[in-house]
Structure formats: C-alpha cells, structure tokens
Amino acid sequence: MARLPDAFIDDLLARTDLVEIIGSRIPLKRQGREYSARCPFHDERSPSFTVSPTKQFYHCFGCGAHGTAISFLMNYDRLEFLDAVEELAKRVGIDVPKDAQVRNEDGESRDLYAALDASAKFFQTQLAGNAKAAAYLDKRGVDADNRARFLIGYAPEGFNGLKDALGGDERRLRLLEKTGMLSKNDSGRVYDKFRDRVMFPIHDRRGRVIAFGGRVLEKDDGPKYLNSPETALFHKGRELYGLWQVRQAHAKIPRLIVVEGYMDVVALFQYGVTQAVATLGTATTPDHAELLFRNAADVYFCFDGDRAGRGAAWKAVESILPRMKDGRQAFFLFLPDGEDPDSIVRQEGAAGFDIRLAAATSLSEFFFSELSKDVNLLSLEGRARLAERAKPYLANVPDGAFRDLMQQRLAEITGVGGRAQPTATPHTPSMRPARGAAPAPKTSLVRAAISFLLQQPQLAQAIEPPYLFGVLRQPGIPLLVELIALVRERPDIGTGAVLAHFAEREEGAALQKLAMQSLPGDEAMWREEFLDALGQLDRQTRQQRVDELNARIGEVGMTGLSADEKAELRELQSPRR
C-alpha cells in the first residue's frame, strides 16, 4: 500500500475535531477538560468511555478500546484505513496525497478487480438465461431482491464459457488465470474453473468482488462447493462471505451469526435474519475472529451437532479465546441431525431461529464442557487433569473481568487456585514494602518526563540534541529518547498519534496508562517541570560518569587515567557543575 506521510496524518489529526466526530455518533457529556459516554464498543450501564480533545484520543476504561479519530471511524463505521483518512480529509478540506489514493491498486491490481467484476456480471447474465439454475434458486426460495443483493449468478456448462466471453486476448487470459477463474491441466490446456454451478461472488470489506464460491445444482455433480483458489486479492482465512451485505443492512451490527455455507447465509437473509456470515470452506481462523469482533460484540457460531460440528466449534474456541476482551461474547448453537440454518429458518422462520439463538451455549459453558467430557470430576486426579488442560487456554485470554471469571469458574469446578492469594507483579506492585525494605520511591524522573511529553508532545521542541541523559543507565531512558526524537521529527504529532505509533509494541500499554493521567497545572507548568526533570537526569548522568572514573582510579590509580579523563573528571567535579 502506498504509505501516507506521517506529517500528513499528524496534520489531519491536528485539524480534526475529535469531539465532533465521536459526538455525532454517540452522545457525549462534558466532564472538565474531557468528555464521557457509554462505550460504543461494549455493553455497559455507566460511562467509562473518555474523549480528550486536547490529547486527540479516546479511551475506554471498561474494554480498553482506544485510539485516534482514524481508528474510531475504522472501528465504529467499519471503514478501512484509507477510507477513514479520506472521510476526515473531506471534513477538514484537505486532499489526500495522490500517490496514496491508488490504495495499492497499481495498474494490474485494478485490472484484476475489473476482471472479477466482469466475471460476476457474466455469471449474472447467464443466470437470467438458464431455466435450470433459475429453477434451483426458485426451489430454494431465493427471490429477485436477494439474488441482486448477493449478485448471484450461474457458470454455464462446458469448458470455455467464461474464457471465450472475457479472455479475448493473451492479456485478458492472463488476468483470468491470476484471479483463479481458469484452470490448467497437465497438458497445458486452459479452461473454465467453474462449470454448471450457481455462483456466489465473495466481496471484500469495500464491496469489491475478490473471489467466487460455486455450488452444484445436483448432488452427484462433483464437490458440493468449489471456491476460488488463493490469489493476490483473496485469502480465504481473512474473509467472511456475506459481511459486506451485513454491513449494508445495519448501521450498527447487533450480532454476527457464523454459518457454514453460502446458501445458509442467503436463506437467513431471505427470512429476515440479516446478520449471517460464513467462513470460506475453512475453520475459523484468528483473522476471522478479529474481523468478527471488530464488527459485533456478540458472535454466534452455528454448527451441526455431530462430531465434526463440535470439532469445528472447538477450532473456533481456540481462535476467539485470545480475543475475548471484556464486553465481547461468544455463543454456540448446535443444530439437530440432518438440519442446517437453511432448513431451520424455513421451518421456524426468523422468530424460531431467534429462540434457538437465545438458548445457545455460552463460550464458557462449552469450554469447560468440552475439556471435561472424558474426565471424572469426582476424583482428585480428574479435577487436576481438567485444571492442567484449561491452564494454557486461559493463559491466552486477555487480562480483564472475563479472564478473572473463567479462572474463578475453573477454581469452583476443580478446587485448584481457589485459595491462592494474589501476588505482586510488575504491573500490580504490592503497596506494602517487605519488612526492612526502603519505602517505594516516588514517580521516577523518567516516568515523569514521559508523562509530561504525553500530555503535551510539543514540549520536546524545548530541548536540542544531543541529550546528555541519553547514556544514563536507567529503565525508560531509551524510550524517553525515542519519544523526544519522534516528536522532533513530527512536530505536529498529537498524543493519539504517539500512542498509535507504539500501539503494537510492548511499551504501548504503559504509555496508554500514562496518557490517561490528568496532571495538575497548565502547559507552562508542565514545560517547567519537564525541563527540571531532564535537568535532574543530566545531573545523574554526570554523577554516573564521575562514579565510572572513580572506579577506574580504584583499578589503575590516578596515574592510570589519560589526560582527557583527568580533565573530564576535573570538569565534572568543578563547583560550577
């Protein structure tokens, strides 16, 4: 993707009124310098969502959601990065750099999308002229509106229908091959991949056709479903069939229902259940899980009740557990033998399907049920086995209430860990020092300096490199130096953009917490205290060097020092210092 210049992003965020962006979507209430609301990304009764116009970022103390105006539009409006940038740029009246507007669609990429779009139109035309395929959809109850919504088509019989229609020259044939629309046999013959099948275009998150799924009309005509191969545009482990249509049907998606087949999605839409998506012939992947929860806080997995269905459900559990932040929920609906969502919704309608969803098994219930199904919980050995099985899975659950409650439930079932006392960790330091230990120090100078920078990044412009304290051997010094360099390189950067820069790094969570602090005083006071903290760090650096030279004297004697080292020591110990 053509990368947008950092200076452009910083300028865009500086011009954007974050309160206006968020306030136009959810009700905000002013509280001092900031605004609060009930978080739009998880269910809560009391407000824990904070918007800071001066720091240019939002944060939820409940679920941990945070970011800038760009990330808010990506998560709330479900926009891609460049779409969110263009939305903000349009609001403030600036142009997105032209080299970024191509969205990584070089000439060939645009041609690939065009070839897939032309293929979809070809299949739609073929459906209109094929009585057999139209009769199949009539029998399945798919009306004209739903055929149009999903761009359903038909791949004709024979080996050259699409090839002859769209592959008029070598260049077009090459594009069709690259998009997976053609196959080649051992002798080198090229022919249509999809033949005599009802065709379901697969859309990306911007509504562009990126692949196809084809379903046979008769049971014995080869594999029931045939999917496009992986291509430059299509990775089946990252896409969900029907998600584009769900987004078009809902301003805010109330839930997502994961089913197994294309026709299940279409049938549920046909009967008014407009939140269904399907994985593309693969188990639920971590990318699927993240995509699902980015779009809805409640996700229902709908599988057959047989062994294969429960196995697929467990694969989903493994992918979603590491993404179960507070506020997210997952459920599992297992259907009776011989039934699928298509047949169930035909028999019972949307109301009956909703009743089944309401009775679905929760993630926690399914998790402990599956892990203990061959364990004797009446024996100590059995309970110990369950505790050991659950431990690695629960270790991957994000910190928060859900993880605590899952650990608590495991303790209730097994008795393991029920009486354990919380221990001090680097993240939750013990408030009581050990007997004879020195009292806990106040906030370190490094931490204080970083806090001031996060409150007002432009403070970094008040000092010039090189920084004497940069060689001080103290925790956090490299991060402080990096922060100062980042702000000096990007003078318009705001707090939100600083946090975004470190979001994927280990230091990101700690910086997020520091940024949420409300420091007393104003910008003038912060500048004075920031410079004072750096001055003290410089003095500590000089003392560190004095100690090093004195240690060297202890090893080699005063005569062992070089002339430069002696002069440096005299300068460092001068009363002027």
mmCIF file of N, CA and C in Angstrom, residues 6-15 54-56 456-458 461 486-498:
data_model
loop_
_atom_site.group_PDB
_atom_site.id
_atom_site.type_symbol
_atom_site.label_atom_id
_atom_site.label_comp_id
_atom_site.label_asym_id
_atom_site.label_seq_id
_atom_site.Cartn_x
_atom_site.Cartn_y
_atom_site.Cartn_z
ATOM 1 N N ASP A 6 3.796 10.591 7.428
ATOM 2 C CA ASP A 6 3.444 10.839 8.826
ATOM 3 C C ASP A 6 3.013 12.283 9.034
ATOM 4 N N ALA A 7 3.688 13.208 8.350
ATOM 5 C CA ALA A 7 3.346 14.624 8.521
ATOM 6 C C ALA A 7 1.908 14.896 8.091
ATOM 7 N N PHE A 8 1.444 14.205 7.049
ATOM 8 C CA PHE A 8 0.061 14.389 6.601
ATOM 9 C C PHE A 8 -0.915 13.883 7.660
ATOM 10 N N ILE A 9 -0.644 12.688 8.209
ATOM 11 C CA ILE A 9 -1.531 12.132 9.238
ATOM 12 C C ILE A 9 -1.558 13.035 10.465
ATOM 13 N N ASP A 10 -0.384 13.511 10.895
ATOM 14 C CA ASP A 10 -0.335 14.385 12.070
ATOM 15 C C ASP A 10 -1.132 15.659 11.841
ATOM 16 N N ASP A 11 -0.984 16.260 10.659
ATOM 17 C CA ASP A 11 -1.708 17.485 10.331
ATOM 18 C C ASP A 11 -3.213 17.220 10.273
ATOM 19 N N LEU A 12 -3.589 16.075 9.689
ATOM 20 C CA LEU A 12 -5.007 15.719 9.591
ATOM 21 C C LEU A 12 -5.632 15.574 10.971
ATOM 22 N N LEU A 13 -4.946 14.867 11.875
ATOM 23 C CA LEU A 13 -5.488 14.668 13.225
ATOM 24 C C LEU A 13 -5.510 15.972 14.007
ATOM 25 N N ALA A 14 -4.507 16.845 13.775
ATOM 26 C CA ALA A 14 -4.487 18.135 14.469
ATOM 27 C C ALA A 14 -5.655 19.016 14.034
ATOM 28 N N ARG A 15 -6.071 18.908 12.780
ATOM 29 C CA ARG A 15 -7.189 19.719 12.267
ATOM 30 C C ARG A 15 -8.552 19.129 12.620
ATOM 31 N N THR A 54 -7.864 17.633 23.810
ATOM 32 C CA THR A 54 -6.505 18.182 23.791
ATOM 33 C C THR A 54 -5.485 17.111 23.422
ATOM 34 N N LYS A 55 -5.700 15.884 23.884
ATOM 35 C CA LYS A 55 -4.759 14.792 23.577
ATOM 36 C C LYS A 55 -5.110 14.085 22.269
ATOM 37 N N GLN A 56 -6.280 14.405 21.721
ATOM 38 C CA GLN A 56 -6.700 13.847 20.427
ATOM 39 C C GLN A 56 -6.841 12.325 20.453
ATOM 40 N N GLN A 456 1.689 16.858 26.528
ATOM 41 C CA GLN A 456 1.962 17.946 25.581
ATOM 42 C C GLN A 456 3.204 17.577 24.765
ATOM 43 N N PRO A 457 3.022 16.793 23.679
ATOM 44 C CA PRO A 457 4.181 16.307 22.921
ATOM 45 C C PRO A 457 5.123 17.410 22.455
ATOM 46 N N GLN A 458 4.585 18.617 22.195
ATOM 47 C CA GLN A 458 5.437 19.680 21.659
ATOM 48 C C GLN A 458 6.486 20.163 22.667
ATOM 49 N N GLN A 461 10.170 20.092 21.694
ATOM 50 C CA GLN A 461 10.826 21.120 20.902
ATOM 51 C C GLN A 461 11.645 22.072 21.772
ATOM 52 N N LEU A 486 10.933 11.243 18.120
ATOM 53 C CA LEU A 486 9.714 11.106 17.320
ATOM 54 C C LEU A 486 8.995 12.438 17.187
ATOM 55 N N VAL A 487 8.853 13.144 18.309
ATOM 56 C CA VAL A 487 8.120 14.414 18.284
ATOM 57 C C VAL A 487 8.912 15.482 17.523
ATOM 58 N N ARG A 488 10.230 15.485 17.679
ATOM 59 C CA ARG A 488 11.021 16.484 16.956
ATOM 60 C C ARG A 488 10.979 16.220 15.451
ATOM 61 N N GLU A 489 10.876 14.946 15.080
ATOM 62 C CA GLU A 489 10.783 14.605 13.662
ATOM 63 C C GLU A 489 9.404 14.928 13.105
ATOM 64 N N ARG A 490 8.374 14.823 13.958
ATOM 65 C CA ARG A 490 6.989 15.070 13.538
ATOM 66 C C ARG A 490 6.389 16.138 14.444
ATOM 67 N N PRO A 491 6.712 17.411 14.232
ATOM 68 C CA PRO A 491 6.355 18.479 15.179
ATOM 69 C C PRO A 491 4.860 18.669 15.388
ATOM 70 N N ASP A 492 4.013 18.192 14.472
ATOM 71 C CA ASP A 492 2.567 18.373 14.639
ATOM 72 C C ASP A 492 1.898 17.163 15.285
ATOM 73 N N ILE A 493 2.666 16.189 15.713
ATOM 74 C CA ILE A 493 2.084 14.956 16.236
ATOM 75 C C ILE A 493 1.347 15.227 17.546
ATOM 76 N N GLY A 494 0.206 14.564 17.722
ATOM 77 C CA GLY A 494 -0.567 14.672 18.950
ATOM 78 C C GLY A 494 -0.431 13.411 19.783
ATOM 79 N N THR A 495 -1.015 13.450 20.981
ATOM 80 C CA THR A 495 -0.910 12.308 21.888
ATOM 81 C C THR A 495 -1.458 11.039 21.255
ATOM 82 N N GLY A 496 -2.601 11.156 20.599
ATOM 83 C CA GLY A 496 -3.208 9.976 19.996
ATOM 84 C C GLY A 496 -2.308 9.327 18.968
ATOM 85 N N ALA A 497 -1.651 10.148 18.139
ATOM 86 C CA ALA A 497 -0.757 9.602 17.119
ATOM 87 C C ALA A 497 0.493 9.000 17.747
ATOM 88 N N VAL A 498 0.971 9.579 18.852
ATOM 89 C CA VAL A 498 2.114 8.990 19.565
ATOM 90 C C VAL A 498 1.746 7.592 20.055
#
